[in-house]
Amino acid sequence: MSAPPLCNITCPQCEANVNVPALQNKQRAVCPRCGYTLSIYHRNDMPASLALSLSAMIFLLLSLPFNFLSFRANGQQNSIDLPGGLNVLVEQDYLTLAVITGMATLVLPGLVLTGLIILLTCRLLGTPSPWMKTLLRWVEWLMPWSMAEIFLLGTLVSLIKITSLADIAIGLSFYAFVLFSVSMSAALFYFDDTRLKLWLHNGELPEVTPLTPQVASLSIQRTWALLFTALILYIPANALPIMSTELFGSSEPNTIMGGVISLWQSGSYPVALVIFVASIVIPVAKLVVLARLTYAVQFKELINPGRQIRYYRFIEFIGRWSMIDVFVVAILVALIQLGSTLAIHPGPAALAFCALVFITMLAAMTFDSRLIWQQRKDSDL
C-alpha cells in the first residue's frame, strides 16, 4: 500500500524544486541537492501517531500525582513528585529555574501533544479549517522547546551522581514519565507534517518566503547578534558555580568543569563524558560552526555546501541537549534538601548557562540554511 501522491515540493533548506511521487511503506522523499527529508510514509502512520500521542498524554498525567524520587541519608528522608519538586524550587526562591523546568518538561510537551491530538483527530474524522493551519504552526514552533527526553536523561545523570551519597528510591511517577517520553518520541517519529500541510492547504504546500537580499541580510544580522550574546554568556556560565553543596554547614561550590572533574575522579567516566560533551563541547561547537557559516555566507566563501549543511543540521539537532546540566541542577536542588545536614543550591551559572543554550538554539533557527546554497545559485546564473 502506498501513500497518496504528493506534489512538487520546494525544499525549505535549499529551495530545490522536487517532484515527489507516491511513497511506499517506510519510504521517504529526500531532496537530491541537500539531502533534507521532505516526507516519510509509514502505513497507518496517522492513526499510529494519534494513538501514541493519546498514550503519551495519559502517561504524562499519570506522572504528576505519584512519587517521583526519594532520597534517604543519615536517617533523614525526602520525597518529591514532579509538581512538588517545582514547588521546592519556588520555595527556595529559584522561581526562574522552576518555570524553565516546568515549561520545558511538562507544559510545552503537553501543549504539543494536545495540538497533535486535535490535528490528527480532525485529519481522520473531519475536514480542514483555517484555524488548524495556525495550530500546526504553533505545534512545529514548540517542538524544539519540548525537552521531556532531555529531562529524563538529566534525571538518570542525577541518580548516578548521588547514589554514593544516599539511598535512592524510584517512584511510580518516574516509570510513567519514562513511558510518556518514549510514547511522545514515537508519536513524533510517525508524524509527517508535509502530508498534513497538503491536506490543510487543499493539495498544495504553502509558499516559502523568497530568499530576497533583505531576508538574507536580516538573517545574517540576527544570527551575529545572537552569537555575540551567547559568547558573552559563555563566560559566566563556565566561570561561575552552577551549584553548591552544603554539608554540615560547609558550602562547596562547583563549576561545570569542576563537576566533570569530580565525576571523572570518582570513576563515573560515562557520566563525566556526557556532561563534558553536552555542557562544554556542544556550546563551543555551535558557536564556532554557526560563526563560520554566517561569515562564509556573508562574504560568499562557502566551498562545499553539502558538507556545510550537514554541519548545520548536526548542531541544530544537538543544541538542545546541553540542557542536561540545567535539569540535573533542578532535580538535585528539589530532591536534596535536608536542612544543614545536606542541601544543594543552584549557582548563578545555572541561569547563565540556560540562557546560553536558548540563545544558541535561537541563533540556529534564525540562520537561513538557504544561504548556504545561494552562492552556488548565483554562480550558475
Protein backbone atom coordinates (compact mmCIF):
# COMPACT_ATOMS: atom_id res chain seq x y z
CA MET A 1 0.00 0.00 0.00
CA SER A 2 1.34 3.43 -0.96
CA ALA A 3 0.70 6.91 0.33
CA PRO A 4 -1.45 9.35 -1.63
CA PRO A 5 0.52 11.13 -4.39
CA LEU A 6 2.33 14.21 -3.19
CA CYS A 7 3.36 17.05 -5.49
CA ASN A 8 6.17 19.37 -6.40
CA ILE A 9 7.82 20.38 -3.15
CA THR A 10 10.19 23.30 -2.71
CA CYS A 11 12.88 22.17 -0.29
CA PRO A 12 12.81 24.54 2.70
CA GLN A 13 16.58 24.22 3.23
CA CYS A 14 17.93 24.81 -0.29
CA GLU A 15 14.95 25.92 -2.45
CA ALA A 16 15.31 22.99 -4.87
CA ASN A 17 12.07 22.08 -6.65
CA VAL A 18 11.49 18.35 -6.19
CA ASN A 19 8.80 16.24 -7.85
CA VAL A 20 7.75 13.75 -5.15
CA PRO A 21 5.82 10.63 -6.28
CA ALA A 22 3.58 8.41 -4.17
CA LEU A 23 5.64 6.74 -1.45
CA GLN A 24 5.54 3.09 -0.45
CA ASN A 25 5.55 1.89 3.15
CA LYS A 26 8.72 3.02 5.02
CA GLN A 27 9.90 5.08 2.06
CA ARG A 28 10.95 8.69 2.35
CA ALA A 29 11.40 11.51 -0.13
CA VAL A 30 14.80 13.20 0.08
CA CYS A 31 15.93 16.40 -1.57
CA PRO A 32 18.52 15.41 -4.23
CA ARG A 33 20.51 18.60 -3.68
CA CYS A 34 20.89 18.88 0.10
CA GLY A 35 19.60 15.54 1.43
CA TYR A 36 16.79 17.05 3.51
CA THR A 37 13.90 14.65 4.25
CA LEU A 38 10.83 16.14 2.57
CA SER A 39 8.36 13.45 3.58
CA ILE A 40 8.31 9.95 5.04
CA TYR A 41 5.49 7.43 4.85
CA HIS A 42 4.57 4.60 7.22
CA ARG A 43 1.45 2.54 6.73
CA ASN A 44 -1.29 3.79 9.08
CA ASP A 45 1.10 6.45 10.35
CA MET A 46 -1.58 8.98 11.30
CA PRO A 47 -3.67 6.54 13.39
CA ALA A 48 -0.44 5.29 14.96
CA SER A 49 0.74 8.83 15.75
CA LEU A 50 -2.68 9.67 17.23
CA ALA A 51 -2.72 6.54 19.41
CA LEU A 52 0.82 7.20 20.64
CA SER A 53 0.00 10.87 21.33
CA LEU A 54 -3.01 9.84 23.42
CA SER A 55 -0.88 7.28 25.27
CA ALA A 56 1.81 9.89 25.92
CA MET A 57 -0.80 12.32 27.28
CA ILE A 58 -2.16 9.66 29.65
CA PHE A 59 1.34 8.78 30.91
CA LEU A 60 2.13 12.49 31.33
CA LEU A 61 -0.92 12.92 33.55
CA LEU A 62 -0.03 9.76 35.49
CA SER A 63 3.50 11.09 36.12
CA LEU A 64 2.14 14.05 38.12
CA PRO A 65 0.35 12.73 41.26
CA PHE A 66 2.65 9.93 42.43
CA ASN A 67 6.10 9.86 43.99
CA PHE A 68 8.91 10.55 41.52
CA LEU A 69 12.10 10.08 43.56
CA SER A 70 13.02 9.51 47.21
CA PHE A 71 16.30 10.41 48.87
CA ARG A 72 17.44 9.00 52.22
CA ALA A 73 20.65 9.90 54.09
CA ASN A 74 21.75 9.92 57.74
CA GLY A 75 18.30 8.86 58.93
CA GLN A 76 16.57 11.69 57.05
CA GLN A 77 14.35 11.24 54.02
CA ASN A 78 12.92 13.48 51.33
CA SER A 79 10.49 12.53 48.58
CA ILE A 80 9.23 14.57 45.65
CA ASP A 81 6.63 14.32 42.95
CA LEU A 82 7.06 16.43 39.81
CA PRO A 83 4.79 19.34 40.86
CA GLY A 84 6.22 19.15 44.38
CA GLY A 85 9.77 19.37 43.03
CA LEU A 86 8.89 22.54 41.15
CA ASN A 87 7.28 23.91 44.31
CA VAL A 88 10.51 23.26 46.25
CA LEU A 89 12.40 25.37 43.72
CA VAL A 90 9.86 28.17 44.13
CA GLU A 91 10.06 27.98 47.95
CA GLN A 92 13.87 28.19 47.73
CA ASP A 93 13.47 31.43 45.68
CA TYR A 94 14.51 29.81 42.41
CA LEU A 95 11.34 30.77 40.54
CA THR A 96 13.05 31.20 37.16
CA LEU A 97 14.60 27.73 37.31
CA ALA A 98 11.23 26.26 38.33
CA VAL A 99 9.43 27.99 35.44
CA ILE A 100 12.02 26.87 32.87
CA THR A 101 11.98 23.27 34.11
CA GLY A 102 8.20 23.08 34.32
CA MET A 103 7.64 24.64 30.91
CA ALA A 104 10.25 22.51 29.10
CA THR A 105 9.32 19.17 30.69
CA LEU A 106 5.58 19.35 31.39
CA VAL A 107 3.73 22.33 29.93
CA LEU A 108 5.21 22.53 26.43
CA PRO A 109 5.18 18.75 25.84
CA GLY A 110 1.55 18.76 26.99
CA LEU A 111 0.71 21.57 24.55
CA VAL A 112 2.47 19.78 21.68
CA LEU A 113 0.59 16.55 22.43
CA THR A 114 -2.72 18.42 22.68
CA GLY A 115 -2.09 20.06 19.30
CA LEU A 116 -1.14 16.74 17.71
CA ILE A 117 -4.23 15.01 19.10
CA ILE A 118 -6.53 17.75 17.79
CA LEU A 119 -4.91 17.89 14.34
CA LEU A 120 -4.71 14.14 13.81
CA THR A 121 -8.27 13.58 15.05
CA CYS A 122 -9.57 16.24 12.66
CA ARG A 123 -7.49 14.72 9.85
CA LEU A 124 -9.01 11.28 10.39
CA LEU A 125 -12.59 12.39 11.02
CA GLY A 126 -13.23 15.81 9.56
CA THR A 127 -12.39 18.48 7.02
CA PRO A 128 -9.69 21.13 7.33
CA SER A 129 -10.43 24.52 8.88
CA PRO A 130 -8.35 27.72 8.71
CA TRP A 131 -7.57 27.67 12.46
CA MET A 132 -5.83 24.30 12.06
CA LYS A 133 -3.06 25.94 9.99
CA THR A 134 -2.27 28.25 12.89
CA LEU A 135 -2.38 25.34 15.32
CA LEU A 136 0.09 23.35 13.19
CA ARG A 137 2.49 26.32 13.07
CA TRP A 138 2.37 26.57 16.87
CA VAL A 139 2.98 22.83 17.27
CA GLU A 140 6.00 22.96 14.96
CA TRP A 141 7.39 26.01 16.75
CA LEU A 142 7.01 24.45 20.21
CA MET A 143 8.52 21.05 19.32
CA PRO A 144 12.21 22.04 19.75
CA TRP A 145 11.46 23.57 23.16
CA SER A 146 9.75 20.42 24.43
CA MET A 147 12.53 18.63 26.34
CA ALA A 148 10.98 15.72 28.21
CA GLU A 149 13.54 13.21 26.95
CA ILE A 150 16.41 15.54 27.94
CA PHE A 151 14.92 15.91 31.42
CA LEU A 152 14.73 12.12 31.67
CA LEU A 153 18.42 11.78 30.80
CA GLY A 154 19.21 14.55 33.30
CA THR A 155 17.34 12.55 35.96
CA LEU A 156 19.43 9.46 35.22
CA VAL A 157 22.63 11.51 35.45
CA SER A 158 21.44 12.93 38.78
CA LEU A 159 20.80 9.46 40.15
CA ILE A 160 24.30 8.35 39.23
CA LYS A 161 25.73 11.49 40.85
CA ILE A 162 24.06 10.96 44.23
CA THR A 163 24.00 7.17 44.62
CA SER A 164 27.26 7.42 46.57
CA LEU A 165 25.71 9.94 49.00
CA ALA A 166 22.48 8.20 49.94
CA ASP A 167 19.86 5.59 49.13
CA ILE A 168 17.65 6.47 46.15
CA ALA A 169 14.19 5.03 45.52
CA ILE A 170 12.30 5.40 42.25
CA GLY A 171 8.56 6.04 42.42
CA LEU A 172 5.65 5.26 40.10
CA SER A 173 5.76 8.71 38.51
CA PHE A 174 9.29 8.06 37.28
CA TYR A 175 8.16 4.99 35.33
CA ALA A 176 5.14 6.89 33.99
CA PHE A 177 7.46 9.69 32.84
CA VAL A 178 9.69 7.17 31.04
CA LEU A 179 6.67 5.77 29.19
CA PHE A 180 5.49 9.30 28.43
CA SER A 181 8.87 10.23 26.91
CA VAL A 182 9.05 7.05 24.83
CA SER A 183 5.45 7.37 23.60
CA MET A 184 5.90 11.03 22.65
CA SER A 185 9.12 10.32 20.75
CA ALA A 186 7.37 7.51 18.87
CA ALA A 187 4.38 9.76 18.08
CA LEU A 188 6.69 12.39 16.58
CA PHE A 189 8.51 9.68 14.61
CA TYR A 190 5.27 8.70 12.84
CA PHE A 191 4.08 12.29 12.40
CA ASP A 192 4.52 13.60 8.83
CA ASP A 193 3.81 17.31 8.72
CA THR A 194 4.20 17.50 4.91
CA ARG A 195 1.12 15.41 4.15
CA LEU A 196 -0.80 17.18 6.90
CA LYS A 197 0.05 20.52 5.30
CA LEU A 198 -1.10 19.22 1.92
CA TRP A 199 -4.45 18.31 3.49
CA LEU A 200 -4.77 21.68 5.22
CA HIS A 201 -3.89 23.62 2.05
CA ASN A 202 -6.04 21.65 -0.42
CA GLY A 203 -3.24 19.66 -2.02
CA GLU A 204 -0.69 22.46 -2.35
CA LEU A 205 2.01 23.34 0.13
CA PRO A 206 2.14 26.96 1.35
CA GLU A 207 4.66 29.14 -0.44
CA VAL A 208 8.03 29.61 1.22
CA THR A 209 9.13 33.19 1.83
CA PRO A 210 11.54 34.04 -1.03
CA LEU A 211 15.18 34.50 -0.11
CA THR A 212 15.45 38.15 -1.07
CA PRO A 213 18.54 40.25 -0.26
CA GLN A 214 16.59 41.84 2.58
CA VAL A 215 15.61 38.46 4.07
CA ALA A 216 19.23 37.24 3.75
CA SER A 217 20.66 40.38 5.37
CA LEU A 218 18.18 40.20 8.25
CA SER A 219 19.03 36.52 8.88
CA ILE A 220 22.77 37.26 8.97
CA GLN A 221 22.38 40.26 11.28
CA ARG A 222 20.16 38.40 13.75
CA THR A 223 22.46 35.39 13.81
CA TRP A 224 25.53 37.55 14.52
CA ALA A 225 23.69 39.40 17.29
CA LEU A 226 22.62 36.17 18.96
CA LEU A 227 26.09 34.63 18.61
CA PHE A 228 27.78 37.61 20.26
CA THR A 229 25.23 37.48 23.08
CA ALA A 230 25.87 33.75 23.54
CA LEU A 231 29.63 34.34 23.58
CA ILE A 232 29.22 36.87 26.40
CA LEU A 233 27.03 34.46 28.37
CA TYR A 234 29.51 31.61 27.88
CA ILE A 235 32.00 33.27 30.25
CA PRO A 236 29.81 33.43 33.41
CA ALA A 237 28.17 30.11 32.52
CA ASN A 238 31.53 28.35 32.85
CA ALA A 239 33.42 30.60 35.28
CA LEU A 240 30.75 30.89 37.99
CA PRO A 241 29.43 28.00 40.15
CA ILE A 242 26.48 26.16 38.65
CA MET A 243 25.55 24.70 42.05
CA SER A 244 26.84 24.48 45.60
CA THR A 245 26.69 21.59 48.03
CA GLU A 246 26.10 22.39 51.72
CA LEU A 247 27.29 19.61 54.04
CA PHE A 248 27.06 20.13 57.82
CA GLY A 249 27.14 23.90 57.38
CA SER A 250 30.09 23.93 54.99
CA SER A 251 29.34 25.05 51.43
CA GLU A 252 31.32 23.79 48.41
CA PRO A 253 30.64 25.49 45.03
CA ASN A 254 31.03 23.59 41.75
CA THR A 255 31.53 24.93 38.26
CA ILE A 256 30.51 22.86 35.23
CA MET A 257 34.10 21.79 34.59
CA GLY A 258 34.63 21.17 38.30
CA GLY A 259 31.65 18.81 38.30
CA VAL A 260 33.06 16.95 35.30
CA ILE A 261 36.43 16.54 37.04
CA SER A 262 34.76 15.31 40.25
CA LEU A 263 32.74 12.73 38.33
CA TRP A 264 35.84 11.54 36.48
CA GLN A 265 37.85 11.23 39.69
CA SER A 266 35.04 9.27 41.33
CA GLY A 267 35.08 6.75 38.48
CA SER A 268 31.82 7.84 36.79
CA TYR A 269 33.52 8.07 33.40
CA PRO A 270 30.43 7.76 31.13
CA VAL A 271 28.51 10.43 33.07
CA ALA A 272 31.55 12.72 33.11
CA LEU A 273 31.85 12.36 29.34
CA VAL A 274 28.14 13.05 28.83
CA ILE A 275 28.28 16.25 30.90
CA PHE A 276 31.55 17.34 29.27
CA VAL A 277 30.22 16.86 25.75
CA ALA A 278 26.77 18.34 26.45
CA SER A 279 27.89 21.31 28.55
CA ILE A 280 31.36 22.17 27.22
CA VAL A 281 31.86 20.74 23.73
CA ILE A 282 28.41 21.30 22.20
CA PRO A 283 28.03 25.01 23.11
CA VAL A 284 31.53 25.75 21.78
CA ALA A 285 30.87 23.72 18.62
CA LYS A 286 27.62 25.58 17.99
CA LEU A 287 29.27 28.96 18.39
CA VAL A 288 32.22 28.06 16.14
CA VAL A 289 30.20 26.34 13.39
CA LEU A 290 27.45 28.97 13.28
CA ALA A 291 30.01 31.81 13.27
CA ARG A 292 31.93 30.12 10.46
CA LEU A 293 28.75 29.53 8.42
CA THR A 294 27.47 33.06 8.95
CA TYR A 295 30.83 34.56 7.96
CA ALA A 296 31.06 32.31 4.90
CA VAL A 297 27.59 33.12 3.56
CA GLN A 298 28.04 36.83 4.28
CA PHE A 299 31.30 37.05 2.32
CA LYS A 300 30.43 34.27 -0.17
CA GLU A 301 33.29 31.98 0.80
CA LEU A 302 31.46 28.65 1.00
CA ILE A 303 33.33 25.87 -0.80
CA ASN A 304 31.39 22.67 -0.05
CA PRO A 305 27.66 23.38 0.58
CA GLY A 306 26.84 19.69 1.05
CA ARG A 307 29.27 19.37 3.93
CA GLN A 308 28.28 22.71 5.47
CA ILE A 309 24.57 21.83 5.52
CA ARG A 310 25.41 18.60 7.38
CA TYR A 311 27.32 20.61 9.98
CA TYR A 312 24.36 22.96 10.35
CA ARG A 313 21.82 20.15 10.79
CA PHE A 314 24.04 18.42 13.32
CA ILE A 315 24.42 21.45 15.59
CA GLU A 316 20.73 22.31 15.19
CA PHE A 317 19.84 18.80 16.39
CA ILE A 318 22.26 18.52 19.33
CA GLY A 319 21.97 22.07 20.66
CA ARG A 320 19.02 21.46 22.95
CA TRP A 321 20.77 18.52 24.66
CA SER A 322 23.01 20.96 26.51
CA MET A 323 20.05 21.50 28.84
CA ILE A 324 21.00 18.26 30.62
CA ASP A 325 23.15 20.12 33.15
CA VAL A 326 20.37 22.61 33.95
CA PHE A 327 17.92 19.78 34.59
CA VAL A 328 20.49 17.95 36.73
CA VAL A 329 20.75 21.04 38.92
CA ALA A 330 16.95 21.41 39.14
CA ILE A 331 16.49 17.76 40.17
CA LEU A 332 19.27 17.80 42.76
CA VAL A 333 18.05 21.07 44.30
CA ALA A 334 14.45 19.81 44.50
CA LEU A 335 15.42 16.42 45.93
CA ILE A 336 18.33 17.12 48.27
CA GLN A 337 17.03 19.49 50.93
CA LEU A 338 17.90 18.04 54.35
CA GLY A 339 18.48 21.29 56.22
CA SER A 340 22.02 21.97 57.39
CA THR A 341 22.90 18.27 57.15
CA LEU A 342 22.92 18.15 53.36
CA ALA A 343 21.47 20.55 50.81
CA ILE A 344 22.17 21.57 47.23
CA HIS A 345 21.56 25.07 45.89
CA PRO A 346 21.82 26.35 42.31
CA GLY A 347 24.56 28.83 41.49
CA PRO A 348 24.48 31.92 39.26
CA ALA A 349 25.87 29.91 36.34
CA ALA A 350 22.66 27.85 36.09
CA LEU A 351 20.58 30.66 34.60
CA ALA A 352 23.52 31.98 32.55
CA PHE A 353 24.03 28.54 31.04
CA CYS A 354 20.30 28.12 30.42
CA ALA A 355 20.22 31.48 28.60
CA LEU A 356 23.28 30.39 26.61
CA VAL A 357 21.51 27.23 25.43
CA PHE A 358 18.33 29.08 24.48
CA ILE A 359 20.16 31.82 22.59
CA THR A 360 22.31 29.36 20.61
CA MET A 361 19.12 27.47 19.71
CA LEU A 362 17.56 30.72 18.51
CA ALA A 363 20.73 31.51 16.54
CA ALA A 364 20.50 28.17 14.72
CA MET A 365 16.81 28.79 14.00
CA THR A 366 17.47 32.35 12.80
CA PHE A 367 20.20 31.27 10.39
CA ASP A 368 18.57 30.70 6.99
CA SER A 369 20.08 27.48 5.63
CA ARG A 370 19.14 28.51 2.08
CA LEU A 371 22.04 30.98 2.26
CA ILE A 372 24.43 28.02 2.09
CA TRP A 373 23.19 27.30 -1.44
CA GLN A 374 22.79 30.91 -2.57
CA GLN A 375 26.42 31.20 -3.69
CA ARG A 376 26.06 28.18 -5.98
CA LYS A 377 22.81 29.57 -7.43
CA ASP A 378 24.49 32.90 -8.12
CA SER A 379 27.41 31.22 -9.87
CA ASP A 380 25.01 29.22 -12.06
CA LEU A 381 23.26 32.37 -13.35
